[in-house]
Coordinates of C-alpha atoms in Angstrom, one line a residue:
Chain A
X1126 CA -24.5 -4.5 0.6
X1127 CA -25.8 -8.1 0.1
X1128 CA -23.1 -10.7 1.5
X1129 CA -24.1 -12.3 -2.3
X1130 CA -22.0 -12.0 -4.8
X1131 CA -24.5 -11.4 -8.2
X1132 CA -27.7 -10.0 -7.0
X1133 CA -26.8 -7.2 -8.4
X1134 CA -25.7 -4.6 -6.1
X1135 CA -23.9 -2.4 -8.2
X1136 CA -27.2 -1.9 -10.4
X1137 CA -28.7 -0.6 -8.0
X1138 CA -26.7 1.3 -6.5
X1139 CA -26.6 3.3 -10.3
X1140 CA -30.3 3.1 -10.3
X1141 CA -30.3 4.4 -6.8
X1142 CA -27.6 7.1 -7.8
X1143 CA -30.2 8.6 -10.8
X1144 CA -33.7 8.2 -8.7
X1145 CA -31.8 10.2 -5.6
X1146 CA -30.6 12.3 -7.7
X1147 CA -33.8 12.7 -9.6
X1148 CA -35.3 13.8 -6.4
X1149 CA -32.8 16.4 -5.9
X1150 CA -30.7 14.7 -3.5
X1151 CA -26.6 15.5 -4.1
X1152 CA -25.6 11.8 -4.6
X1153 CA -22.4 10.4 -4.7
X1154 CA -21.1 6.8 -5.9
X1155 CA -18.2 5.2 -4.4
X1156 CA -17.0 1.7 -5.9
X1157 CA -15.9 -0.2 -2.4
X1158 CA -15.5 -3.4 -4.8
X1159 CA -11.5 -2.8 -5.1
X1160 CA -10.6 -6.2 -7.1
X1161 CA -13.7 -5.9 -8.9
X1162 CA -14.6 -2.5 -9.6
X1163 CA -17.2 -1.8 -12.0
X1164 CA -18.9 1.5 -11.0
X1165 CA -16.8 3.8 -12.9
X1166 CA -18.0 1.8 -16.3
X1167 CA -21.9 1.6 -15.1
X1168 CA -22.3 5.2 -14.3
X1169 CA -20.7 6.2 -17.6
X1170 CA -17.0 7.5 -16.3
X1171 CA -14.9 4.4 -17.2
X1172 CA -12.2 6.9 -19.4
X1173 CA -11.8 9.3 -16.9
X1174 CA -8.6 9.5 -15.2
X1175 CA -8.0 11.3 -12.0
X1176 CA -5.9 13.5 -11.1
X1177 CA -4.9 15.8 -8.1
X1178 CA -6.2 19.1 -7.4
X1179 CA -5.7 21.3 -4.5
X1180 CA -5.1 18.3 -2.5
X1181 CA -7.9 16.2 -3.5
X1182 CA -8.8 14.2 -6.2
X1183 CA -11.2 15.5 -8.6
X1184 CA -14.3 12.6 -8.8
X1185 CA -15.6 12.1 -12.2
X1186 CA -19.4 13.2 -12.7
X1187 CA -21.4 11.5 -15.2
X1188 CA -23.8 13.0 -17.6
X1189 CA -26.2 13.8 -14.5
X1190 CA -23.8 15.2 -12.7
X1191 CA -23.4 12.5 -9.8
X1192 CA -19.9 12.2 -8.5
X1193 CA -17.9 8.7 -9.0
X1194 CA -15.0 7.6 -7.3
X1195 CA -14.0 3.8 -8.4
X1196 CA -10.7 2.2 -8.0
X1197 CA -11.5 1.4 -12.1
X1198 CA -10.5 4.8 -13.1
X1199 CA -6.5 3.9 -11.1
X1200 CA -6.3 1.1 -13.3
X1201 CA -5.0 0.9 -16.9
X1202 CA -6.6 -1.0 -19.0
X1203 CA -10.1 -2.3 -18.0
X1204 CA -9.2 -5.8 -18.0
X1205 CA -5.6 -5.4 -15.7
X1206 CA -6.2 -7.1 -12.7
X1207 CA -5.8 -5.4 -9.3
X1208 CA -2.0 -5.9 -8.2
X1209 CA -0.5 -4.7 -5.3
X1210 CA 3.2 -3.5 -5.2
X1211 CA 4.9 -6.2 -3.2
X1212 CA 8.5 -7.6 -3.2
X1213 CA 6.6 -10.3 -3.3
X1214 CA 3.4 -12.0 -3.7
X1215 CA 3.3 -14.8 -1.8
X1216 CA 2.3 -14.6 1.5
X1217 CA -0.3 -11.8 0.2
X1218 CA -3.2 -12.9 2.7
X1219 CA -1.2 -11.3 5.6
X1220 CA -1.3 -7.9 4.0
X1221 CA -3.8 -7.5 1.4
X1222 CA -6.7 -7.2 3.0
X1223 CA -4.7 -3.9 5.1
X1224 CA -3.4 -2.3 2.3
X1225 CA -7.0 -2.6 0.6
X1226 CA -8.1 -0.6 3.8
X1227 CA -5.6 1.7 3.6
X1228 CA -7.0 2.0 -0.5
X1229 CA -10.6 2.4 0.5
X1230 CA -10.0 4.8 3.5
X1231 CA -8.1 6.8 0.8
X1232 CA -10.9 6.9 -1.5
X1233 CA -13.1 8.2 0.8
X1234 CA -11.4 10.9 2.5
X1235 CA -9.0 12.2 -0.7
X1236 CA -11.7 12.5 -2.9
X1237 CA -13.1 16.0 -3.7
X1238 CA -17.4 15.0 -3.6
X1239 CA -17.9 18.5 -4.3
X1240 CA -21.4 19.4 -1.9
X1241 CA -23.3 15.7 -1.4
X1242 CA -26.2 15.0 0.8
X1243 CA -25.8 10.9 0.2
X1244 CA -22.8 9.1 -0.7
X1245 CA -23.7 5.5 -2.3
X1246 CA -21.1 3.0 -1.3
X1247 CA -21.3 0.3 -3.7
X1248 CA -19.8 -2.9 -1.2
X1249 CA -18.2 -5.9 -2.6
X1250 CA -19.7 -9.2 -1.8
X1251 CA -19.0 -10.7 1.8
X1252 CA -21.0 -10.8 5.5
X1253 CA -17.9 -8.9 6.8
X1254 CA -17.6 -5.9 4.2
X1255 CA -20.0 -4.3 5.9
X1256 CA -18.3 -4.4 8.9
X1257 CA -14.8 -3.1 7.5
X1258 CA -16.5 -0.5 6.3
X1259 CA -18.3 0.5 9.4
X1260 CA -14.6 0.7 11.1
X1261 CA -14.1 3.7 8.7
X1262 CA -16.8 5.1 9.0
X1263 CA -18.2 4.5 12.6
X1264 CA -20.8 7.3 11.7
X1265 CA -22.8 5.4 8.7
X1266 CA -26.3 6.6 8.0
X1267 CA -27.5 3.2 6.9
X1268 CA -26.8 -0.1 4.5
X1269 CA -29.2 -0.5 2.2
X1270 CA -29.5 -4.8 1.3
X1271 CA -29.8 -5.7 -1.9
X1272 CA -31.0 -9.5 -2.4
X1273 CA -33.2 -11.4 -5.6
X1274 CA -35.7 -14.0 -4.3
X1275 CA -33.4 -16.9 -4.9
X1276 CA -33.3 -18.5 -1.8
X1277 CA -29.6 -19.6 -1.7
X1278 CA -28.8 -15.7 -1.9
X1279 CA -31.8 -14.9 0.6
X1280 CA -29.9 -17.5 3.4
X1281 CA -26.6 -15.2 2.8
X1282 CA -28.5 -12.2 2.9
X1283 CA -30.3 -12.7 6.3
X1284 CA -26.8 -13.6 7.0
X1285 CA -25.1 -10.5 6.5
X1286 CA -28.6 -8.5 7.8
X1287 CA -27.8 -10.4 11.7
X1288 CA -24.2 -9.5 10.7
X1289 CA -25.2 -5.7 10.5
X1290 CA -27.6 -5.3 13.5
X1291 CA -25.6 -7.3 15.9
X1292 CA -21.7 -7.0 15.0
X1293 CA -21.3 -4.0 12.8
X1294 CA -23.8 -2.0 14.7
X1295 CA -25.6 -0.6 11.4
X1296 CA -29.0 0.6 10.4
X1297 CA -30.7 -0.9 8.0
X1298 CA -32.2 1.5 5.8
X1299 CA -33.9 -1.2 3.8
X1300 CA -34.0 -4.5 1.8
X1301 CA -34.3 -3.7 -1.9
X1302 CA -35.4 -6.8 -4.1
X1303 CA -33.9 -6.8 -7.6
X1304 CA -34.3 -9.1 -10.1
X1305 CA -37.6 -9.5 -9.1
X1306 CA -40.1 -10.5 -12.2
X1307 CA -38.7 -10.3 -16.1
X1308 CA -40.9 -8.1 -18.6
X1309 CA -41.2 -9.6 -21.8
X1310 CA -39.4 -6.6 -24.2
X1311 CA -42.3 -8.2 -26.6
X1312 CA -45.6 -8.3 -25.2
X1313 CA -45.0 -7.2 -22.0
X1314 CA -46.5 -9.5 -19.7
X1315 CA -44.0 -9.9 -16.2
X1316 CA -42.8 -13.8 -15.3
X1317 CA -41.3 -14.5 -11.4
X1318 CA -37.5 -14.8 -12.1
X1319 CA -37.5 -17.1 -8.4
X1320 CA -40.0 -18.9 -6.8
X1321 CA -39.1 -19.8 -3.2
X1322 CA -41.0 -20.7 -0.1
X1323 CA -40.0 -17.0 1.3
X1324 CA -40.4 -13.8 -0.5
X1325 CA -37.6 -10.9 -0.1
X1326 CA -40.6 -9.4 1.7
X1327 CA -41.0 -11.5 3.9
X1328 CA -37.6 -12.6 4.3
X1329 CA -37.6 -8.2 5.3
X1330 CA -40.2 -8.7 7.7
X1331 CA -38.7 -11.1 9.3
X1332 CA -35.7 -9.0 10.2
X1333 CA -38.2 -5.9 11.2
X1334 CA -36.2 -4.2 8.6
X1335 CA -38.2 -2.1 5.7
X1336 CA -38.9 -3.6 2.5
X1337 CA -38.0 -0.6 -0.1
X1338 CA -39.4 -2.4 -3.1
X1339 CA -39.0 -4.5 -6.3
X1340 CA -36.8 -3.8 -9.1
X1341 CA -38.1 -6.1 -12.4
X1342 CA -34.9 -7.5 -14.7
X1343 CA -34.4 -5.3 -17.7
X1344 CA -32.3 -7.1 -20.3
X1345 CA -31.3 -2.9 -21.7
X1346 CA -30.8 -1.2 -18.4
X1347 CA -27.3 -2.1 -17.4
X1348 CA -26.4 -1.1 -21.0
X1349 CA -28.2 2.1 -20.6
X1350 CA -26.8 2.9 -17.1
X1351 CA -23.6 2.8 -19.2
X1352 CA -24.2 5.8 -20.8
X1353 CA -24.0 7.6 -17.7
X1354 CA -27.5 9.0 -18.6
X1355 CA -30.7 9.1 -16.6
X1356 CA -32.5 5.8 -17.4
X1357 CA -35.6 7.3 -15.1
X1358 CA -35.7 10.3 -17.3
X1359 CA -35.4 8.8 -20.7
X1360 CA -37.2 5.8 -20.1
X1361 CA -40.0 7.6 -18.0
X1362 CA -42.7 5.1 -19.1
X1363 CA -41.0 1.6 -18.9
X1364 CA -42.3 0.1 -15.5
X1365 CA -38.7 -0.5 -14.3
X1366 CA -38.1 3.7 -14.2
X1367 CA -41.3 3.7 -12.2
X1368 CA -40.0 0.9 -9.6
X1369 CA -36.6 2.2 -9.5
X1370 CA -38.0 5.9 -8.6
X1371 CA -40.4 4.3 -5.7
X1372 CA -37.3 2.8 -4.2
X1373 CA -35.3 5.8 -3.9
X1374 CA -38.4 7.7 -2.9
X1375 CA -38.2 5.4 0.1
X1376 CA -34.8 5.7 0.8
X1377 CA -35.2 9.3 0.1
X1378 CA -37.6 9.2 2.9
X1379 CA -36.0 7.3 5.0
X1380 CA -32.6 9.3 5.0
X1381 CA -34.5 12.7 5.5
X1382 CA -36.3 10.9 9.0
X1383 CA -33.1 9.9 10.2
X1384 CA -31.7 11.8 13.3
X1385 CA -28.9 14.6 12.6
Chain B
X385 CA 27.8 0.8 16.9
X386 CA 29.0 1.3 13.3
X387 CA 27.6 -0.7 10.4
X388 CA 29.4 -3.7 9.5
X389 CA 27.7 -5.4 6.5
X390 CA 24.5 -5.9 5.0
X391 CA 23.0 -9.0 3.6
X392 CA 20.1 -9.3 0.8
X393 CA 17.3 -8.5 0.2
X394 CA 16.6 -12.2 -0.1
X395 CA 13.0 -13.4 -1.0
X396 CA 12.4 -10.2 0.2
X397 CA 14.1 -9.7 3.7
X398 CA 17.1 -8.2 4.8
X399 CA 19.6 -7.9 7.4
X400 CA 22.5 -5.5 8.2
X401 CA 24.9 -6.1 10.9
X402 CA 26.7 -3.1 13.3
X403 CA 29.5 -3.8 15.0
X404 CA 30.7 -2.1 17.9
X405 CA 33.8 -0.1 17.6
X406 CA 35.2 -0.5 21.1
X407 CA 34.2 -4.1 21.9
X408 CA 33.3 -5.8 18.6
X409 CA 30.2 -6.8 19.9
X410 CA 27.8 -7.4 16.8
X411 CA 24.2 -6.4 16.5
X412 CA 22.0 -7.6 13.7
X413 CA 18.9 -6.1 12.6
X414 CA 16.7 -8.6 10.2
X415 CA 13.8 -7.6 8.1
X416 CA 10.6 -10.0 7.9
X417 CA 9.1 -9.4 4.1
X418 CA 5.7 -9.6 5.2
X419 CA 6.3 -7.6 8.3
X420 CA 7.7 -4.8 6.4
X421 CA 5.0 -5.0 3.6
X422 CA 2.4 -4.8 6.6
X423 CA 3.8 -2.0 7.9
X424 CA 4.3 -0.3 4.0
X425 CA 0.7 -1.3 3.5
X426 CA -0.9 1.0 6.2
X427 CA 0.7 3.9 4.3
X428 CA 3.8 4.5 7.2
X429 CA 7.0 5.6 5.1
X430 CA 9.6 4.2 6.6
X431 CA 12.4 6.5 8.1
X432 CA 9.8 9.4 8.2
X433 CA 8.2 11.8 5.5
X434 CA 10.3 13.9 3.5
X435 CA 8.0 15.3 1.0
X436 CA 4.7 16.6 1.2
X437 CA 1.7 13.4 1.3
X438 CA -0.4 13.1 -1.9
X439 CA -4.2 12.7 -2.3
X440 CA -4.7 9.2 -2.6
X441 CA -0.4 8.7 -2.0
X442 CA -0.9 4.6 -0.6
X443 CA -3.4 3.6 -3.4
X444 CA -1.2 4.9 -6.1
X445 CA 2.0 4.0 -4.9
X446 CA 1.0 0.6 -4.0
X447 CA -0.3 -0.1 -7.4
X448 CA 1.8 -2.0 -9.0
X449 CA 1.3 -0.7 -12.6
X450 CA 1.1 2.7 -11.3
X451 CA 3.7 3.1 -8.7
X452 CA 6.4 4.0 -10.8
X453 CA 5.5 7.2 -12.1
X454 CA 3.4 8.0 -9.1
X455 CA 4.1 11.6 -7.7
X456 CA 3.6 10.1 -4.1
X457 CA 6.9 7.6 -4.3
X458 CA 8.5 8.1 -1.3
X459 CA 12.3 8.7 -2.2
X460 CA 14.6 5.6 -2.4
X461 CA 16.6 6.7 0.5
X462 CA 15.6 8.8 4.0
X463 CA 16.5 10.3 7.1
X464 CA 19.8 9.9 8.3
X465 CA 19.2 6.1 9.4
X466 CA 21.3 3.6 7.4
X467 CA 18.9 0.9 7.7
X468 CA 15.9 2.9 6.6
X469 CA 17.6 3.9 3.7
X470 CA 18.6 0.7 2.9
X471 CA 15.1 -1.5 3.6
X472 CA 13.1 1.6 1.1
X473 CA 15.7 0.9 -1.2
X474 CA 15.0 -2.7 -0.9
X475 CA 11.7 -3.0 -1.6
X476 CA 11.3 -1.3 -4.8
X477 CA 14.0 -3.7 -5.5
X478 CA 13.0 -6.4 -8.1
X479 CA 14.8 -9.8 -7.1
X480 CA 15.7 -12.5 -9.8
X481 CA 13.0 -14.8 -10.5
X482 CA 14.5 -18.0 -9.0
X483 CA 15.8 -20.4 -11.8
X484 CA 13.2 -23.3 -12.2
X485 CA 14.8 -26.9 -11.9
X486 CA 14.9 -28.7 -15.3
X487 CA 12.8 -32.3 -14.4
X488 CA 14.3 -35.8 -16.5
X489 CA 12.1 -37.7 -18.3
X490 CA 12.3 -40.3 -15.4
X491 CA 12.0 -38.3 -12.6
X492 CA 8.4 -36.8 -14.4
X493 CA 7.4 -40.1 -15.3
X494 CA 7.5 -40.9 -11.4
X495 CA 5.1 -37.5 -10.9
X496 CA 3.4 -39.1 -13.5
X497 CA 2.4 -42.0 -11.5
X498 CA 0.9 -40.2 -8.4
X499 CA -2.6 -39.2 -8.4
X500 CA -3.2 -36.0 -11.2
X501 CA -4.5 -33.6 -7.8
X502 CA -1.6 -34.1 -5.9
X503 CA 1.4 -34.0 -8.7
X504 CA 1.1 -29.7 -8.4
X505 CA 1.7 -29.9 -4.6
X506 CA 4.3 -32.6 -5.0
X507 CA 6.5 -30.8 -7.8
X508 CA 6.6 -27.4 -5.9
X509 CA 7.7 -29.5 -3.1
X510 CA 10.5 -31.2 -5.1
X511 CA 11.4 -27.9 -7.3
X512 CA 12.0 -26.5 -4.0
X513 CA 13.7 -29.2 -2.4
X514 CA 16.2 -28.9 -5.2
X515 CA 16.6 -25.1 -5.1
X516 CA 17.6 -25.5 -1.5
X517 CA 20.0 -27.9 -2.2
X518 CA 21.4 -26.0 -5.4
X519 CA 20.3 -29.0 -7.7
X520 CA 19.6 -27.3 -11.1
X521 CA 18.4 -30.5 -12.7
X522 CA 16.0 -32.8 -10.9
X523 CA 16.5 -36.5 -11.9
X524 CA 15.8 -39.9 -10.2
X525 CA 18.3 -39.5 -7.4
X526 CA 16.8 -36.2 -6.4
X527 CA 13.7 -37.8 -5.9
X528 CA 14.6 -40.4 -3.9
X529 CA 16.3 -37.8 -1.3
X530 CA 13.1 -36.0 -1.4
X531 CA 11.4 -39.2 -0.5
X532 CA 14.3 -39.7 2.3
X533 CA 13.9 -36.2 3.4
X534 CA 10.2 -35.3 3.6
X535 CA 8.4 -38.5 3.6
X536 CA 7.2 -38.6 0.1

């Protein structure tokens, strides 16, 4: 979670999905991002369509073999909007947000994970998704924050960090900063993308929350996350693998200290 | 009480009146359209389940490119209730689009002379002043009852 829309949550959660999984954690990815749904298409599933079985319904598993669940796959084209059944649509602000509920507690609970140790849940933008979320689940490990240094998205960030603490009640595994420097694909010197009077760091710090590390803007890597294919395997060498691997070492870590 | 008549659905609401054999005392039972779309959005079938539920039954039914050939549609008609029958059968009921007003050239010259971010706001209002009163054209006199009638 983030509260900000365009930090980039939903590469990370990927990139979180293939380091955990690297590290032999069973990881699944759930796309919480109804109207805007993307996870299906960046973990390499986008043309799979589910369909029932035994009760459940079978999640798609990418090259890797990581489980995906995305409201994307429901959907049939990948530019149709998300439109509710209504008689009609006016008025939609009194029942949208419950039937979207109704969707996500669906999605959850109907979906056959197969055997998982973490389940990625890859939140929309918004202080109070968090919280929604936390009503479904009132047993939630942990929300791992997701924030660049730009200080406009650090403001909404800390934001939705007090919002989990003090209203949703919800450990904070960790602030992970993405985004954070740009590697030149020709010489490969690293450039600040933000330069603010507080680093993510600090901005974690402040909370008393962990800092899980920096992930450096890779113009290939959402392409390659596409593919559904291990970028930390085939791209072993390229100092974003590295960074993406210490931060789900971290989370790794912290998820294996966490009380049963 | 038996049933007497139903009216609707209108703009998505309902009502169906029972009558009392004996006394002719009437009863009438009205549907609110976002009521019943609150109640359809927490996945409660109204008049009961009569089939099996689905994996995943509200999200696919509730889509509205997928619900028609969704396994999980509950039937159009359940239970032994009237009513219920009647409001399932009315919500996967598509109403007419309401027939748009046709403006004059005067009357949209006098939108024209209002400030551009209002005009939207103002025309909806006037369109649906004219609905209400069954006006199918909307010319200068319209307008001027619109101004008489809601202060514009």
């Amino acid at each position: 979670m983030s509260g900000k829309g365009g930090v980039g949550k939903s590469t990370v959660t990927a990139c979180l999905a293939d380091g955990l999984a690297r590290l032999g954690a069973r990881t699944g990815v759930l796309d919480a991002d109804l109207n805007g749904p993307c996870m299906a298409r960046m973990m390499g599933v986008k043309d799979h369509k589910p369909s029932p079985q035994n009760g459940a319904m079978i999640a798609a598993r990418n090259a890797y073999g990581v489980p995906v669940m995305s409201m994307d796959m429901f959907l049939p084209e990948d530019e149709t909007p998300l439109v509710w059944e209504a008689s009609s649509q006016q008025g939609a602000y009194t029942w949208r947000s419950m039937v979207e509920m109704s969707a996500l507690r669906e999605l959850l609970s109907d979906t056959d994970w197969g055997d998982l140790d973490v389940l990625l849940i890859d939140l929309p933008p918004g202080a109070e998704r968090l919280q929604n979320l936390a009503d479904l689940l009132p047993d939630l490990t942990g929300a791992i924050v997701v924030s660049t240094a730009s200080q406009t998205a650090m403001t909404v960030v800390s934001r939705s960090i007090l919002m989990a603490l003090n209203v949703a009640d919800v450990r904070i595994t960790g602030v992970v900063e993405n985004m954070s420097t740009m590697i030149c694909s020709e010489c490969g010197c690293t450039e600040k993308m933000f330069i603010g009077a507080e680093t993510v760091e600090e901005l974690a710090e402040r909370h008393g929350v962990p800092y899980l590390g920096a992930i450096p803007f890779n113009i290939t890597l959402a392409d390659f996350l596409e593919t559904g294919r291990s970028y930390i395997e085939e791209h072993a060498v390229h100092p974003a693998a590295h960074a993406i691997l210490d931060v789900a070492k971290r989370v790794h870590f912290w998820l294996n200290n966490q009380s049963k | 009480m038996a049933l007497k008549s139903t009216h609707g659905p209108f703009d998505g609401s309902m009502s169906i009146i029972y009558e009392c054999p004996t006394c002719t005392m009437q009863t009438a039972m009205l549907t609110n359209r976002a009521e019943t779309q609150m109640v359809r959005s927490l996945g409660v079938r109204i008049g009961g389940r009569t089939t099996p539920e689905e994996p995943m039954e509200t999200l696919r039914s509730n889509l509205s490119s997928g619900g028609k050939e969704s396994k999980g549609q509950p039937p159009s008609s359940s239970g032994k209730c009237p009513f219920t029958g009647m409001v399932n059968d009315a919500i996967g009921a598509a109403e007419p689009e309401p027939k748009k007003p046709v403006w004059t050239a005067g009357a949209l010259a006098r939108i024209e002379a209002i400030p551009p971010y209002i005009q939207p706001m103002v025309k909806q209002n006037v369109e649906s002043f004219a609905r209400e009163q069954g006006c199918s054209e909307i010319d200068e006199d319209v307008m001027d009852a619109v101004r008489g009638t809601l202060g514009m």
